[in-house]
Amino acid sequence: MRLIEKRDGFSIIEGLLVIGVIGILVAMGGTLAAKFSIRKSVDRITGDISSSLQITKLKAARQGVEYRTLFASCAEDLDTTDPNCFVCPDYTDYSAGDGTLTIIRERGNSNNGTPDNGWCVEATTRDEMPSVITLDLATMDDDPYRYVFNPNGTLGGSSGTLKIKPTSAERGKRCGKVVISPFGRIRVIQGNWDETLGPSGDCRAIR
């Protein structure tokens, strides 16, 4: 008599369960990857802003003239007539929803009170701004948005706070904050957004 061989394998139900588990893991992985990408973007932009301000402050002290950081792009092509002083004829301020953040560093021609036509463009940095985050410049001097540093390290204008925050105010989303005091101190905070702090929410530092 011929014996029937027993074969090991998966039933249809077991196969469907495995496929379901794999689908859940893939979905979770996609969500985590998206959160990591947003977190990386926020940290990168916060770091670039902080670095630009620190370099501007250091340049002012070393060169003995005013330096400023602008959160604006050059609306027209740079005037390169003078190879030692590129000039931006007009600026376009960053506004919420812009897909690109442009940071310009400029050198003045005075240690206090450089005229509008006395600024030379030294460097330009551009950052991509994902649609899920925005930069709040409400506390800054405008036209263009800027921070001016004197050679003694103090600010030549208003102090304030820059916030890199989620476009929708939900607790727990990644955020960044750069605080600039009147004496030129630059403090960086990285944390999670909490809509319960203040009238419109704030960035709570990670402890």
mmCIF file with all atom_site columns, C-alpha atoms in Angstrom:
data_model
loop_
_atom_site.group_PDB
_atom_site.id
_atom_site.type_symbol
_atom_site.label_atom_id
_atom_site.label_alt_id
_atom_site.label_comp_id
_atom_site.label_asym_id
_atom_site.label_entity_id
_atom_site.label_seq_id
_atom_site.pdbx_PDB_ins_code
_atom_site.Cartn_x
_atom_site.Cartn_y
_atom_site.Cartn_z
_atom_site.occupancy
_atom_site.B_iso_or_equiv
_atom_site.pdbx_formal_charge
_atom_site.auth_seq_id
_atom_site.auth_comp_id
_atom_site.auth_asym_id
_atom_site.auth_atom_id
_atom_site.pdbx_PDB_model_num
ATOM 1   C CA . MET A 1 1   ? 0.000  0.000   0.000   1.00 0.00 ? 1   MET A CA 1
ATOM 2   C CA . ARG A 1 2   ? 1.306  3.406   -0.934  1.00 0.00 ? 2   ARG A CA 1
ATOM 3   C CA . LEU A 1 3   ? 1.686  5.830   1.968   1.00 0.00 ? 3   LEU A CA 1
ATOM 4   C CA . ILE A 1 4   ? 0.526  9.440   1.574   1.00 0.00 ? 4   ILE A CA 1
ATOM 5   C CA . GLU A 1 5   ? 3.386  11.844  2.278   1.00 0.00 ? 5   GLU A CA 1
ATOM 6   C CA . LYS A 1 6   ? 2.720  14.642  4.727   1.00 0.00 ? 6   LYS A CA 1
ATOM 7   C CA . ARG A 1 7   ? 3.876  18.022  3.428   1.00 0.00 ? 7   ARG A CA 1
ATOM 8   C CA . ASP A 1 8   ? 4.662  21.012  5.661   1.00 0.00 ? 8   ASP A CA 1
ATOM 9   C CA . GLY A 1 9   ? 3.412  24.434  4.532   1.00 0.00 ? 9   GLY A CA 1
ATOM 10  C CA . PHE A 1 10  ? 1.220  27.455  5.286   1.00 0.00 ? 10  PHE A CA 1
ATOM 11  C CA . SER A 1 11  ? -2.531 27.528  5.135   1.00 0.00 ? 11  SER A CA 1
ATOM 12  C CA . ILE A 1 12  ? -4.309 30.369  3.318   1.00 0.00 ? 12  ILE A CA 1
ATOM 13  C CA . ILE A 1 13  ? -5.267 31.978  6.632   1.00 0.00 ? 13  ILE A CA 1
ATOM 14  C CA . GLU A 1 14  ? -1.674 31.920  7.869   1.00 0.00 ? 14  GLU A CA 1
ATOM 15  C CA . GLY A 1 15  ? -0.505 33.446  4.609   1.00 0.00 ? 15  GLY A CA 1
ATOM 16  C CA . LEU A 1 16  ? -3.072 36.237  4.855   1.00 0.00 ? 16  LEU A CA 1
ATOM 17  C CA . LEU A 1 17  ? -2.040 36.939  8.452   1.00 0.00 ? 17  LEU A CA 1
ATOM 18  C CA . VAL A 1 18  ? 1.620  37.248  7.441   1.00 0.00 ? 18  VAL A CA 1
ATOM 19  C CA . ILE A 1 19  ? 0.733  39.595  4.572   1.00 0.00 ? 19  ILE A CA 1
ATOM 20  C CA . GLY A 1 20  ? -1.413 41.692  6.942   1.00 0.00 ? 20  GLY A CA 1
ATOM 21  C CA . VAL A 1 21  ? 1.396  42.006  9.492   1.00 0.00 ? 21  VAL A CA 1
ATOM 22  C CA . ILE A 1 22  ? 3.865  43.003  6.774   1.00 0.00 ? 22  ILE A CA 1
ATOM 23  C CA . GLY A 1 23  ? 1.409  45.654  5.526   1.00 0.00 ? 23  GLY A CA 1
ATOM 24  C CA . ILE A 1 24  ? 1.069  47.127  9.015   1.00 0.00 ? 24  ILE A CA 1
ATOM 25  C CA . LEU A 1 25  ? 4.844  47.246  9.483   1.00 0.00 ? 25  LEU A CA 1
ATOM 26  C CA . VAL A 1 26  ? 5.307  48.952  6.097   1.00 0.00 ? 26  VAL A CA 1
ATOM 27  C CA . ALA A 1 27  ? 2.658  51.554  6.983   1.00 0.00 ? 27  ALA A CA 1
ATOM 28  C CA . MET A 1 28  ? 4.287  52.216  10.358  1.00 0.00 ? 28  MET A CA 1
ATOM 29  C CA . GLY A 1 29  ? 7.682  52.494  8.705   1.00 0.00 ? 29  GLY A CA 1
ATOM 30  C CA . GLY A 1 30  ? 6.346  55.056  6.234   1.00 0.00 ? 30  GLY A CA 1
ATOM 31  C CA . THR A 1 31  ? 4.871  57.170  9.041   1.00 0.00 ? 31  THR A CA 1
ATOM 32  C CA . LEU A 1 32  ? 8.104  57.052  11.044  1.00 0.00 ? 32  LEU A CA 1
ATOM 33  C CA . ALA A 1 33  ? 10.136 57.937  7.947   1.00 0.00 ? 33  ALA A CA 1
ATOM 34  C CA . ALA A 1 34  ? 7.900  60.970  7.288   1.00 0.00 ? 34  ALA A CA 1
ATOM 35  C CA . LYS A 1 35  ? 8.255  62.154  10.903  1.00 0.00 ? 35  LYS A CA 1
ATOM 36  C CA . PHE A 1 36  ? 12.028 61.685  10.768  1.00 0.00 ? 36  PHE A CA 1
ATOM 37  C CA . SER A 1 37  ? 12.198 63.699  7.520   1.00 0.00 ? 37  SER A CA 1
ATOM 38  C CA . ILE A 1 38  ? 10.240 66.596  9.075   1.00 0.00 ? 38  ILE A CA 1
ATOM 39  C CA . ARG A 1 39  ? 12.388 66.472  12.214  1.00 0.00 ? 39  ARG A CA 1
ATOM 40  C CA . LYS A 1 40  ? 15.548 66.532  10.110  1.00 0.00 ? 40  LYS A CA 1
ATOM 41  C CA . SER A 1 41  ? 14.275 69.533  8.093   1.00 0.00 ? 41  SER A CA 1
ATOM 42  C CA . VAL A 1 42  ? 13.373 71.497  11.236  1.00 0.00 ? 42  VAL A CA 1
ATOM 43  C CA . ASP A 1 43  ? 16.744 70.777  12.861  1.00 0.00 ? 43  ASP A CA 1
ATOM 44  C CA . ARG A 1 44  ? 18.606 71.679  9.653   1.00 0.00 ? 44  ARG A CA 1
ATOM 45  C CA . ILE A 1 45  ? 16.810 75.002  9.196   1.00 0.00 ? 45  ILE A CA 1
ATOM 46  C CA . THR A 1 46  ? 17.184 75.882  12.890  1.00 0.00 ? 46  THR A CA 1
ATOM 47  C CA . GLY A 1 47  ? 20.902 75.094  12.687  1.00 0.00 ? 47  GLY A CA 1
ATOM 48  C CA . ASP A 1 48  ? 21.398 77.097  9.478   1.00 0.00 ? 48  ASP A CA 1
ATOM 49  C CA . ILE A 1 49  ? 19.691 80.157  10.972  1.00 0.00 ? 49  ILE A CA 1
ATOM 50  C CA . SER A 1 50  ? 21.719 79.928  14.180  1.00 0.00 ? 50  SER A CA 1
ATOM 51  C CA . SER A 1 51  ? 24.985 79.449  12.267  1.00 0.00 ? 51  SER A CA 1
ATOM 52  C CA . SER A 1 52  ? 24.257 82.409  9.976   1.00 0.00 ? 52  SER A CA 1
ATOM 53  C CA . LEU A 1 53  ? 23.594 84.673  12.956  1.00 0.00 ? 53  LEU A CA 1
ATOM 54  C CA . GLN A 1 54  ? 26.713 83.487  14.805  1.00 0.00 ? 54  GLN A CA 1
ATOM 55  C CA . ILE A 1 55  ? 28.902 84.081  11.735  1.00 0.00 ? 55  ILE A CA 1
ATOM 56  C CA . THR A 1 56  ? 27.358 87.528  11.211  1.00 0.00 ? 56  THR A CA 1
ATOM 57  C CA . LYS A 1 57  ? 28.093 88.481  14.819  1.00 0.00 ? 57  LYS A CA 1
ATOM 58  C CA . LEU A 1 58  ? 31.665 87.166  14.590  1.00 0.00 ? 58  LEU A CA 1
ATOM 59  C CA . LYS A 1 59  ? 32.323 88.970  11.288  1.00 0.00 ? 59  LYS A CA 1
ATOM 60  C CA . ALA A 1 60  ? 31.163 92.276  12.756  1.00 0.00 ? 60  ALA A CA 1
ATOM 61  C CA . ALA A 1 61  ? 33.567 91.916  15.691  1.00 0.00 ? 61  ALA A CA 1
ATOM 62  C CA . ARG A 1 62  ? 36.509 90.924  13.479  1.00 0.00 ? 62  ARG A CA 1
ATOM 63  C CA . GLN A 1 63  ? 35.973 93.483  10.711  1.00 0.00 ? 63  GLN A CA 1
ATOM 64  C CA . GLY A 1 64  ? 34.954 96.410  12.910  1.00 0.00 ? 64  GLY A CA 1
ATOM 65  C CA . VAL A 1 65  ? 31.876 97.278  10.854  1.00 0.00 ? 65  VAL A CA 1
ATOM 66  C CA . GLU A 1 66  ? 28.208 96.357  10.997  1.00 0.00 ? 66  GLU A CA 1
ATOM 67  C CA . TYR A 1 67  ? 27.069 93.041  9.563   1.00 0.00 ? 67  TYR A CA 1
ATOM 68  C CA . ARG A 1 68  ? 23.530 91.850  9.090   1.00 0.00 ? 68  ARG A CA 1
ATOM 69  C CA . THR A 1 69  ? 21.602 88.669  8.375   1.00 0.00 ? 69  THR A CA 1
ATOM 70  C CA . LEU A 1 70  ? 18.578 89.035  6.095   1.00 0.00 ? 70  LEU A CA 1
ATOM 71  C CA . PHE A 1 71  ? 15.699 86.598  5.744   1.00 0.00 ? 71  PHE A CA 1
ATOM 72  C CA . ALA A 1 72  ? 14.923 87.753  2.232   1.00 0.00 ? 72  ALA A CA 1
ATOM 73  C CA . SER A 1 73  ? 15.909 87.030  -1.334  1.00 0.00 ? 73  SER A CA 1
ATOM 74  C CA . CYS A 1 74  ? 17.243 89.499  -3.873  1.00 0.00 ? 74  CYS A CA 1
ATOM 75  C CA . ALA A 1 75  ? 14.274 90.580  -5.984  1.00 0.00 ? 75  ALA A CA 1
ATOM 76  C CA . GLU A 1 76  ? 16.586 91.700  -8.790  1.00 0.00 ? 76  GLU A CA 1
ATOM 77  C CA . ASP A 1 77  ? 19.936 90.443  -10.029 1.00 0.00 ? 77  ASP A CA 1
ATOM 78  C CA . LEU A 1 78  ? 22.941 91.450  -7.945  1.00 0.00 ? 78  LEU A CA 1
ATOM 79  C CA . ASP A 1 79  ? 24.740 94.576  -9.078  1.00 0.00 ? 79  ASP A CA 1
ATOM 80  C CA . THR A 1 80  ? 28.307 93.340  -9.669  1.00 0.00 ? 80  THR A CA 1
ATOM 81  C CA . THR A 1 81  ? 29.696 96.665  -10.935 1.00 0.00 ? 81  THR A CA 1
ATOM 82  C CA . ASP A 1 82  ? 32.063 96.792  -7.973  1.00 0.00 ? 82  ASP A CA 1
ATOM 83  C CA . PRO A 1 83  ? 33.754 93.358  -7.658  1.00 0.00 ? 83  PRO A CA 1
ATOM 84  C CA . ASN A 1 84  ? 34.457 94.067  -3.975  1.00 0.00 ? 84  ASN A CA 1
ATOM 85  C CA . CYS A 1 85  ? 30.866 94.939  -3.147  1.00 0.00 ? 85  CYS A CA 1
ATOM 86  C CA . PHE A 1 86  ? 27.958 93.095  -4.737  1.00 0.00 ? 86  PHE A CA 1
ATOM 87  C CA . VAL A 1 87  ? 24.740 95.008  -4.117  1.00 0.00 ? 87  VAL A CA 1
ATOM 88  C CA . CYS A 1 88  ? 21.154 93.774  -4.026  1.00 0.00 ? 88  CYS A CA 1
ATOM 89  C CA . PRO A 1 89  ? 18.942 96.565  -5.467  1.00 0.00 ? 89  PRO A CA 1
ATOM 90  C CA . ASP A 1 90  ? 15.766 95.310  -3.838  1.00 0.00 ? 90  ASP A CA 1
ATOM 91  C CA . TYR A 1 91  ? 14.618 92.522  -1.509  1.00 0.00 ? 91  TYR A CA 1
ATOM 92  C CA . THR A 1 92  ? 11.677 90.145  -1.213  1.00 0.00 ? 92  THR A CA 1
ATOM 93  C CA . ASP A 1 93  ? 10.997 89.145  2.387   1.00 0.00 ? 93  ASP A CA 1
ATOM 94  C CA . TYR A 1 94  ? 10.344 85.537  3.301   1.00 0.00 ? 94  TYR A CA 1
ATOM 95  C CA . SER A 1 95  ? 6.652  84.924  3.975   1.00 0.00 ? 95  SER A CA 1
ATOM 96  C CA . ALA A 1 96  ? 4.815  81.955  5.489   1.00 0.00 ? 96  ALA A CA 1
ATOM 97  C CA . GLY A 1 97  ? 4.169  79.306  2.862   1.00 0.00 ? 97  GLY A CA 1
ATOM 98  C CA . ASP A 1 98  ? 7.240  80.043  0.736   1.00 0.00 ? 98  ASP A CA 1
ATOM 99  C CA . GLY A 1 99  ? 8.893  76.848  -0.424  1.00 0.00 ? 99  GLY A CA 1
ATOM 100 C CA . THR A 1 100 ? 12.391 78.327  -0.082  1.00 0.00 ? 100 THR A CA 1
ATOM 101 C CA . LEU A 1 101 ? 14.058 80.276  2.708   1.00 0.00 ? 101 LEU A CA 1
ATOM 102 C CA . THR A 1 102 ? 16.900 82.542  1.570   1.00 0.00 ? 102 THR A CA 1
ATOM 103 C CA . ILE A 1 103 ? 19.400 83.867  4.120   1.00 0.00 ? 103 ILE A CA 1
ATOM 104 C CA . ILE A 1 104 ? 21.752 86.668  3.018   1.00 0.00 ? 104 ILE A CA 1
ATOM 105 C CA . ARG A 1 105 ? 24.775 87.922  4.960   1.00 0.00 ? 105 ARG A CA 1
ATOM 106 C CA . GLU A 1 106 ? 25.815 91.517  4.228   1.00 0.00 ? 106 GLU A CA 1
ATOM 107 C CA . ARG A 1 107 ? 28.700 93.775  5.305   1.00 0.00 ? 107 ARG A CA 1
ATOM 108 C CA . GLY A 1 108 ? 28.081 97.412  6.188   1.00 0.00 ? 108 GLY A CA 1
ATOM 109 C CA . ASN A 1 109 ? 30.390 100.418 5.762   1.00 0.00 ? 109 ASN A CA 1
ATOM 110 C CA . SER A 1 110 ? 30.021 101.844 9.263   1.00 0.00 ? 110 SER A CA 1
ATOM 111 C CA . ASN A 1 111 ? 30.308 100.643 12.830  1.00 0.00 ? 111 ASN A CA 1
ATOM 112 C CA . ASN A 1 112 ? 26.871 102.097 13.569  1.00 0.00 ? 112 ASN A CA 1
ATOM 113 C CA . GLY A 1 113 ? 24.200 103.298 11.169  1.00 0.00 ? 113 GLY A CA 1
ATOM 114 C CA . THR A 1 114 ? 25.143 102.012 7.710   1.00 0.00 ? 114 THR A CA 1
ATOM 115 C CA . PRO A 1 115 ? 22.954 103.716 5.052   1.00 0.00 ? 115 PRO A CA 1
ATOM 116 C CA . ASP A 1 116 ? 20.654 101.656 2.834   1.00 0.00 ? 116 ASP A CA 1
ATOM 117 C CA . ASN A 1 117 ? 23.062 101.876 -0.111  1.00 0.00 ? 117 ASN A CA 1
ATOM 118 C CA . GLY A 1 118 ? 26.100 100.877 1.979   1.00 0.00 ? 118 GLY A CA 1
ATOM 119 C CA . TRP A 1 119 ? 25.534 97.114  2.297   1.00 0.00 ? 119 TRP A CA 1
ATOM 120 C CA . CYS A 1 120 ? 27.594 94.547  0.353   1.00 0.00 ? 120 CYS A CA 1
ATOM 121 C CA . VAL A 1 121 ? 26.369 90.971  -0.146  1.00 0.00 ? 121 VAL A CA 1
ATOM 122 C CA . GLU A 1 122 ? 28.925 88.433  1.098   1.00 0.00 ? 122 GLU A CA 1
ATOM 123 C CA . ALA A 1 123 ? 27.060 85.119  1.158   1.00 0.00 ? 123 ALA A CA 1
ATOM 124 C CA . THR A 1 124 ? 23.689 83.570  0.360   1.00 0.00 ? 124 THR A CA 1
ATOM 125 C CA . THR A 1 125 ? 22.194 80.355  1.767   1.00 0.00 ? 125 THR A CA 1
ATOM 126 C CA . ARG A 1 126 ? 18.990 78.686  0.570   1.00 0.00 ? 126 ARG A CA 1
ATOM 127 C CA . ASP A 1 127 ? 16.934 76.117  2.458   1.00 0.00 ? 127 ASP A CA 1
ATOM 128 C CA . GLU A 1 128 ? 13.971 74.134  1.217   1.00 0.00 ? 128 GLU A CA 1
ATOM 129 C CA . MET A 1 129 ? 10.932 74.705  3.428   1.00 0.00 ? 129 MET A CA 1
ATOM 130 C CA . PRO A 1 130 ? 8.590  71.687  3.494   1.00 0.00 ? 130 PRO A CA 1
ATOM 131 C CA . SER A 1 131 ? 4.920  72.676  3.401   1.00 0.00 ? 131 SER A CA 1
ATOM 132 C CA . VAL A 1 132 ? 4.384  71.232  6.908   1.00 0.00 ? 132 VAL A CA 1
ATOM 133 C CA . ILE A 1 133 ? 6.671  73.812  8.578   1.00 0.00 ? 133 ILE A CA 1
ATOM 134 C CA . THR A 1 134 ? 6.984  77.583  8.431   1.00 0.00 ? 134 THR A CA 1
ATOM 135 C CA . LEU A 1 135 ? 9.215  80.341  9.824   1.00 0.00 ? 135 LEU A CA 1
ATOM 136 C CA . ASP A 1 136 ? 7.672  82.983  12.102  1.00 0.00 ? 136 ASP A CA 1
ATOM 137 C CA . LEU A 1 137 ? 9.496  86.329  11.755  1.00 0.00 ? 137 LEU A CA 1
ATOM 138 C CA . ALA A 1 138 ? 6.888  88.467  13.518  1.00 0.00 ? 138 ALA A CA 1
ATOM 139 C CA . THR A 1 139 ? 9.328  89.966  16.045  1.00 0.00 ? 139 THR A CA 1
ATOM 140 C CA . MET A 1 140 ? 11.900 91.144  13.492  1.00 0.00 ? 140 MET A CA 1
ATOM 141 C CA . ASP A 1 141 ? 12.574 94.545  11.928  1.00 0.00 ? 141 ASP A CA 1
ATOM 142 C CA . ASP A 1 142 ? 11.169 94.360  8.424   1.00 0.00 ? 142 ASP A CA 1
ATOM 143 C CA . ASP A 1 143 ? 11.818 95.759  4.937   1.00 0.00 ? 143 ASP A CA 1
ATOM 144 C CA . PRO A 1 144 ? 13.815 93.601  4.737   1.00 0.00 ? 144 PRO A CA 1
ATOM 145 C CA . TYR A 1 145 ? 13.569 91.162  7.660   1.00 0.00 ? 145 TYR A CA 1
ATOM 146 C CA . ARG A 1 146 ? 16.967 91.430  9.321   1.00 0.00 ? 146 ARG A CA 1
ATOM 147 C CA . TYR A 1 147 ? 19.202 91.311  12.361  1.00 0.00 ? 147 TYR A CA 1
ATOM 148 C CA . VAL A 1 148 ? 22.055 93.835  12.457  1.00 0.00 ? 148 VAL A CA 1
ATOM 149 C CA . PHE A 1 149 ? 25.123 93.225  14.626  1.00 0.00 ? 149 PHE A CA 1
ATOM 150 C CA . ASN A 1 150 ? 27.472 95.982  15.785  1.00 0.00 ? 150 ASN A CA 1
ATOM 151 C CA . PRO A 1 151 ? 31.239 95.382  16.186  1.00 0.00 ? 151 PRO A CA 1
ATOM 152 C CA . ASN A 1 152 ? 30.805 95.295  19.983  1.00 0.00 ? 152 ASN A CA 1
ATOM 153 C CA . GLY A 1 153 ? 28.456 92.297  19.646  1.00 0.00 ? 153 GLY A CA 1
ATOM 154 C CA . THR A 1 154 ? 25.211 94.133  20.405  1.00 0.00 ? 154 THR A CA 1
ATOM 155 C CA . LEU A 1 155 ? 22.233 94.407  18.080  1.00 0.00 ? 155 LEU A CA 1
ATOM 156 C CA . GLY A 1 156 ? 21.699 97.489  15.938  1.00 0.00 ? 156 GLY A CA 1
ATOM 157 C CA . GLY A 1 157 ? 17.925 96.977  15.954  1.00 0.00 ? 157 GLY A CA 1
ATOM 158 C CA . SER A 1 158 ? 15.172 95.005  17.599  1.00 0.00 ? 158 SER A CA 1
ATOM 159 C CA . SER A 1 159 ? 15.835 91.768  19.447  1.00 0.00 ? 159 SER A CA 1
ATOM 160 C CA . GLY A 1 160 ? 13.355 88.938  19.207  1.00 0.00 ? 160 GLY A CA 1
ATOM 161 C CA . THR A 1 161 ? 12.570 85.279  18.635  1.00 0.00 ? 161 THR A CA 1
ATOM 162 C CA . LEU A 1 162 ? 12.468 83.268  15.428  1.00 0.00 ? 162 LEU A CA 1
ATOM 163 C CA . LYS A 1 163 ? 10.207 80.215  15.472  1.00 0.00 ? 163 LYS A CA 1
ATOM 164 C CA . ILE A 1 164 ? 10.427 77.271  13.088  1.00 0.00 ? 164 ILE A CA 1
ATOM 165 C CA . LYS A 1 165 ? 7.038  75.713  13.701  1.00 0.00 ? 165 LYS A CA 1
ATOM 166 C CA . PRO A 1 166 ? 4.464  73.328  12.227  1.00 0.00 ? 166 PRO A CA 1
ATOM 167 C CA . THR A 1 167 ? 1.888  74.894  9.892   1.00 0.00 ? 167 THR A CA 1
ATOM 168 C CA . SER A 1 168 ? -0.883 73.255  11.895  1.00 0.00 ? 168 SER A CA 1
ATOM 169 C CA . ALA A 1 169 ? -0.698 73.859  15.632  1.00 0.00 ? 169 ALA A CA 1
ATOM 170 C CA . GLU A 1 170 ? -0.668 70.366  17.052  1.00 0.00 ? 170 GLU A CA 1
ATOM 171 C CA . ARG A 1 171 ? 1.072  69.262  20.208  1.00 0.00 ? 171 ARG A CA 1
ATOM 172 C CA . GLY A 1 172 ? 4.124  67.091  19.787  1.00 0.00 ? 172 GLY A CA 1
ATOM 173 C CA . LYS A 1 173 ? 5.250  68.219  16.342  1.00 0.00 ? 173 LYS A CA 1
ATOM 174 C CA . ARG A 1 174 ? 8.920  69.114  15.952  1.00 0.00 ? 174 ARG A CA 1
ATOM 175 C CA . CYS A 1 175 ? 9.877  72.794  16.244  1.00 0.00 ? 175 CYS A CA 1
ATOM 176 C CA . GLY A 1 176 ? 12.851 75.074  16.727  1.00 0.00 ? 176 GLY A CA 1
ATOM 177 C CA . LYS A 1 177 ? 13.393 78.501  18.230  1.00 0.00 ? 177 LYS A CA 1
ATOM 178 C CA . VAL A 1 178 ? 16.272 81.001  18.011  1.00 0.00 ? 178 VAL A CA 1
ATOM 179 C CA . VAL A 1 179 ? 16.258 83.760  20.638  1.00 0.00 ? 179 VAL A CA 1
ATOM 180 C CA . ILE A 1 180 ? 18.388 86.894  20.089  1.00 0.00 ? 180 ILE A CA 1
ATOM 181 C CA . SER A 1 181 ? 18.847 89.269  23.030  1.00 0.00 ? 181 SER A CA 1
ATOM 182 C CA . PRO A 1 182 ? 19.584 93.033  22.734  1.00 0.00 ? 182 PRO A CA 1
ATOM 183 C CA . PHE A 1 183 ? 23.162 92.263  23.795  1.00 0.00 ? 183 PHE A CA 1
ATOM 184 C CA . GLY A 1 184 ? 23.617 89.873  20.878  1.00 0.00 ? 184 GLY A CA 1
ATOM 185 C CA . ARG A 1 185 ? 23.328 86.604  22.768  1.00 0.00 ? 185 ARG A CA 1
ATOM 186 C CA . ILE A 1 186 ? 22.003 83.836  20.503  1.00 0.00 ? 186 ILE A CA 1
ATOM 187 C CA . ARG A 1 187 ? 20.171 80.941  22.131  1.00 0.00 ? 187 ARG A CA 1
ATOM 188 C CA . VAL A 1 188 ? 18.842 77.893  20.257  1.00 0.00 ? 188 VAL A CA 1
ATOM 189 C CA . ILE A 1 189 ? 15.941 75.748  21.461  1.00 0.00 ? 189 ILE A CA 1
ATOM 190 C CA . GLN A 1 190 ? 14.848 72.508  19.795  1.00 0.00 ? 190 GLN A CA 1
ATOM 191 C CA . GLY A 1 191 ? 11.717 70.795  20.969  1.00 0.00 ? 191 GLY A CA 1
ATOM 192 C CA . ASN A 1 192 ? 8.081  69.937  20.341  1.00 0.00 ? 192 ASN A CA 1
ATOM 193 C CA . TRP A 1 193 ? 5.278  72.351  19.543  1.00 0.00 ? 193 TRP A CA 1
ATOM 194 C CA . ASP A 1 194 ? 2.674  72.824  22.255  1.00 0.00 ? 194 ASP A CA 1
ATOM 195 C CA . GLU A 1 195 ? -0.448 74.842  21.383  1.00 0.00 ? 195 GLU A CA 1
ATOM 196 C CA . THR A 1 196 ? -1.289 75.260  25.088  1.00 0.00 ? 196 THR A CA 1
ATOM 197 C CA . LEU A 1 197 ? 1.671  77.625  25.647  1.00 0.00 ? 197 LEU A CA 1
ATOM 198 C CA . GLY A 1 198 ? 0.769  81.269  25.069  1.00 0.00 ? 198 GLY A CA 1
ATOM 199 C CA . PRO A 1 199 ? -1.944 82.672  22.801  1.00 0.00 ? 199 PRO A CA 1
ATOM 200 C CA . SER A 1 200 ? -0.815 80.826  19.659  1.00 0.00 ? 200 SER A CA 1
ATOM 201 C CA . GLY A 1 201 ? 1.415  78.087  21.072  1.00 0.00 ? 201 GLY A CA 1
ATOM 202 C CA . ASP A 1 202 ? 5.152  77.841  21.534  1.00 0.00 ? 202 ASP A CA 1
ATOM 203 C CA . CYS A 1 203 ? 8.132  75.528  21.189  1.00 0.00 ? 203 CYS A CA 1
ATOM 204 C CA . ARG A 1 204 ? 8.651  73.510  24.358  1.00 0.00 ? 204 ARG A CA 1
ATOM 205 C CA . ALA A 1 205 ? 12.269 72.488  24.820  1.00 0.00 ? 205 ALA A CA 1
ATOM 206 C CA . ILE A 1 206 ? 13.079 68.775  25.019  1.00 0.00 ? 206 ILE A CA 1
ATOM 207 C CA . ARG A 1 207 ? 14.406 67.983  28.496  1.00 0.00 ? 207 ARG A CA 1
#
